Amino acid sequence: MQNFRPLAVTLAGIAFAVSGCSTAAPPPGTAVSTTGAAATPGSPAAAAAATGWELESKGSADRIKASGLEVLSAEGAAEHFHAHLDVYVDGKPVTIPADIGFSFSVDGKPDGISSLHTHDESGIIHIEAPVAGETYRLGQLLAEWGVLDGTDQTPGSAHSAIDDWSVTVNGTKQEAPVQAVILKAHDEIVLHHGVAPSPLPAAFTFPDGV
């Protein structure tokens, strides 16, 4: 694994040290959001793409805690691997937001991070934990994202129930509940509703060093 130089960023009076990962997307891995800030209701970003799949900064820390994870001041270094997620509704791709797993202050600036997070819209899931050997599941990422929570009765919507969604890992359909899918290094996970994508992705080419 390539070595990375820690970058300390002070936000809202908190020293937020983060060791970045290398990806093909714009350089992630600092405490500063790669998108500037997660969308908040009523913001221009939310108004421009009100699909329900956008990441909202409000309640971000609570969602991290609800997933069973902690809000950390920095990415961990004891465990470090990556998986990849694709989401499709009736064969059409859904953008995976940057900064899932970040907490945000009231002014929309990142002030914490969980061991399970995204840095960009590539679909690459980062597991960077302070303790090795923990198990991380797809349901935790969805909880941090705040989607598929069953609050919308519209099938296949961003907040529909998760029961009628399907998931494959490396091209193999999983019979276990979607939430229970374990994230493993370099897995290609496809979560889809309705018509499956064609072709259905069975692998993902990770950037060098990831």
Coordinates of C-alpha atoms in Angstrom, one line a residue:
M1 CA 0.0 0.0 0.0
Q2 CA 1.3 3.4 -0.9
N3 CA 2.2 5.6 2.0
F4 CA 0.3 8.9 2.4
R5 CA 1.4 12.0 4.3
P6 CA -1.1 13.1 7.0
L7 CA -2.8 16.4 6.4
A8 CA -4.0 18.3 9.5
V9 CA -6.9 20.6 8.9
T10 CA -8.5 22.8 11.6
L11 CA -12.2 23.2 11.3
A12 CA -14.5 24.9 13.9
G13 CA -11.6 24.7 16.4
I14 CA -11.1 21.0 15.9
A15 CA -7.8 19.5 14.6
F16 CA -9.0 17.0 12.1
A17 CA -6.0 14.9 10.9
V18 CA -6.8 12.7 7.9
S19 CA -4.6 10.4 5.8
G20 CA -5.8 10.4 2.3
C21 CA -6.4 7.6 -0.2
S22 CA -5.5 7.8 -3.8
T23 CA -8.3 7.3 -6.3
A24 CA -8.9 8.1 -10.0
A25 CA -11.3 10.8 -9.0
P26 CA -10.2 14.3 -7.7
P27 CA -7.9 13.8 -4.7
P28 CA -10.0 12.9 -1.6
G29 CA -8.9 12.1 1.9
T30 CA -8.7 15.5 3.6
A31 CA -11.1 16.8 6.1
V32 CA -12.4 19.3 3.6
S33 CA -15.4 17.9 1.7
T34 CA -14.6 17.0 -1.9
T35 CA -18.0 18.6 -2.9
G36 CA -17.7 21.7 -0.8
A37 CA -20.5 20.5 1.5
A38 CA -23.3 18.0 1.5
A39 CA -26.6 19.2 0.1
T40 CA -29.1 20.7 2.6
P41 CA -32.8 21.0 2.0
G42 CA -33.5 24.3 0.1
S43 CA -29.9 24.7 -1.0
P44 CA -29.1 25.3 -4.7
A45 CA -27.4 21.9 -4.8
A46 CA -30.6 20.2 -3.5
A47 CA -32.8 22.2 -5.8
A48 CA -30.7 21.3 -8.9
A49 CA -31.0 17.6 -8.3
A50 CA -33.9 16.7 -6.0
T51 CA -33.9 13.0 -6.6
G52 CA -33.8 12.0 -2.9
W53 CA -30.4 10.3 -3.3
E54 CA -28.5 13.4 -2.5
L55 CA -26.5 13.4 0.8
E56 CA -27.9 15.8 3.4
S57 CA -25.5 17.3 5.9
K58 CA -28.3 17.7 8.5
G59 CA -28.3 14.8 10.9
S60 CA -25.1 13.3 9.5
A61 CA -23.6 12.5 12.9
D62 CA -26.8 10.9 14.1
R63 CA -26.9 8.7 11.0
I64 CA -23.3 7.6 11.6
K65 CA -24.2 6.7 15.2
A66 CA -27.4 4.9 14.1
S67 CA -25.3 2.7 11.8
G68 CA -23.4 1.5 14.9
L69 CA -20.3 3.4 14.1
E70 CA -18.5 6.2 15.8
V71 CA -17.8 9.8 14.7
L72 CA -14.0 10.0 14.7
S73 CA -11.7 13.0 14.4
A74 CA -9.6 11.3 11.8
E75 CA -9.5 8.3 9.5
G76 CA -8.1 5.2 11.2
A77 CA -4.9 3.4 10.0
A78 CA -5.3 0.0 11.6
E79 CA -7.6 -1.3 8.9
H80 CA -7.6 0.0 5.4
F81 CA -9.4 -1.5 2.3
H82 CA -11.9 -0.6 -0.3
A83 CA -15.0 -2.0 -2.0
H84 CA -17.1 -0.6 -4.8
L85 CA -20.9 0.0 -4.9
D86 CA -23.2 0.5 -7.9
V87 CA -26.9 1.4 -7.4
Y88 CA -29.5 1.0 -10.2
V89 CA -33.2 1.7 -10.5
D90 CA -34.8 0.0 -13.5
G91 CA -31.4 -0.3 -15.1
K92 CA -30.5 3.4 -14.7
P93 CA -27.5 4.3 -12.5
V94 CA -27.8 6.3 -9.3
T95 CA -24.9 8.6 -8.3
I96 CA -23.2 7.6 -5.1
P97 CA -22.6 10.9 -3.2
A98 CA -19.3 12.0 -1.9
D99 CA -18.8 12.4 1.8
I100 CA -21.1 9.6 3.1
G101 CA -19.9 8.9 6.6
F102 CA -18.8 12.5 7.2
S103 CA -20.4 14.6 10.0
F104 CA -21.0 18.2 9.3
S105 CA -21.3 21.3 11.5
V106 CA -24.4 23.6 11.3
D107 CA -22.6 25.7 8.7
G108 CA -22.1 22.6 6.4
K109 CA -18.4 22.1 7.1
P110 CA -17.1 18.6 7.8
D111 CA -16.1 18.1 11.4
G112 CA -15.9 14.3 11.8
I113 CA -15.7 11.0 9.9
S114 CA -16.6 7.4 10.4
S115 CA -14.5 4.3 9.6
L116 CA -16.8 3.7 6.7
H117 CA -17.2 6.5 4.1
T118 CA -16.9 7.8 0.6
H119 CA -14.7 10.6 -0.7
D120 CA -16.1 11.2 -4.2
E121 CA -18.8 10.0 -6.6
S122 CA -16.8 7.1 -7.9
G123 CA -18.7 4.5 -5.8
I124 CA -15.6 3.5 -4.0
I125 CA -16.3 2.7 -0.4
H126 CA -13.4 3.4 2.0
I127 CA -12.9 1.4 5.2
E128 CA -10.2 3.2 7.2
A129 CA -10.6 2.1 10.8
P130 CA -8.7 2.7 14.0
V131 CA -9.2 -1.0 15.1
A132 CA -8.5 -4.0 12.9
G133 CA -10.8 -7.0 12.5
E134 CA -14.2 -5.3 12.6
T135 CA -17.0 -6.3 10.2
Y136 CA -18.6 -3.6 8.1
R137 CA -21.9 -4.1 6.2
L138 CA -23.8 -2.5 3.3
G139 CA -26.6 -1.6 5.6
Q140 CA -24.3 0.6 7.7
L141 CA -23.3 2.6 4.6
L142 CA -27.0 3.0 3.6
A143 CA -27.8 4.2 7.1
E144 CA -25.0 6.8 6.9
W145 CA -26.3 7.9 3.5
G146 CA -29.8 8.1 4.9
V147 CA -31.5 6.1 2.1
L148 CA -33.8 3.0 1.8
D149 CA -35.3 3.8 5.2
G150 CA -38.8 2.8 4.3
T151 CA -40.3 6.3 4.7
D152 CA -41.6 6.4 1.1
Q153 CA -44.1 4.0 -0.3
T154 CA -42.9 4.5 -3.9
P155 CA -41.2 1.3 -5.1
G156 CA -37.6 1.9 -6.0
S157 CA -37.4 5.4 -4.6
A158 CA -34.5 6.7 -2.5
H159 CA -36.5 6.2 0.7
S160 CA -38.5 3.1 -0.2
A161 CA -38.3 -0.1 1.8
I162 CA -35.2 -2.1 1.2
D163 CA -37.1 -5.5 1.1
D164 CA -37.7 -5.5 -2.7
W165 CA -34.2 -4.5 -3.7
S166 CA -31.7 -7.1 -4.9
V167 CA -27.9 -7.2 -4.4
T168 CA -25.1 -9.0 -6.2
V169 CA -21.5 -9.3 -5.1
N170 CA -18.9 -9.9 -7.8
G171 CA -21.8 -11.0 -10.1
T172 CA -23.4 -13.5 -7.7
K173 CA -26.9 -12.8 -6.4
Q174 CA -27.0 -12.7 -2.6
E175 CA -29.9 -14.4 -0.8
A176 CA -29.2 -12.8 2.6
P177 CA -30.8 -9.4 3.4
V178 CA -29.3 -6.5 1.6
Q179 CA -28.3 -4.9 4.9
A180 CA -26.3 -8.0 5.9
V181 CA -23.9 -7.9 2.9
I182 CA -20.3 -7.8 4.3
L183 CA -18.0 -5.3 2.7
K184 CA -14.7 -7.0 1.6
A185 CA -11.6 -5.8 -0.1
H186 CA -12.2 -5.1 -3.8
D187 CA -15.7 -6.5 -3.9
E188 CA -18.0 -5.2 -6.6
I189 CA -21.5 -4.7 -5.0
V190 CA -24.5 -4.0 -7.2
L191 CA -27.7 -2.9 -5.5
H192 CA -30.7 -2.7 -7.9
H193 CA -34.4 -2.3 -8.1
G194 CA -36.7 -3.4 -10.9
V195 CA -35.0 -4.3 -14.2
A196 CA -31.4 -5.3 -13.6
P197 CA -28.7 -3.4 -15.4
S198 CA -27.4 -5.0 -18.5
P199 CA -24.7 -6.0 -18.4
L200 CA -24.6 -6.5 -14.7
P201 CA -21.2 -5.3 -13.3
A202 CA -19.3 -8.2 -11.8
A203 CA -16.0 -6.5 -11.2
F204 CA -14.6 -3.0 -10.8
T205 CA -11.1 -1.8 -11.8
F206 CA -9.7 0.0 -8.8
P207 CA -7.1 2.7 -9.3
D208 CA -3.5 1.7 -8.6
G209 CA -2.8 1.7 -4.9
V210 CA -6.4 1.4 -3.8

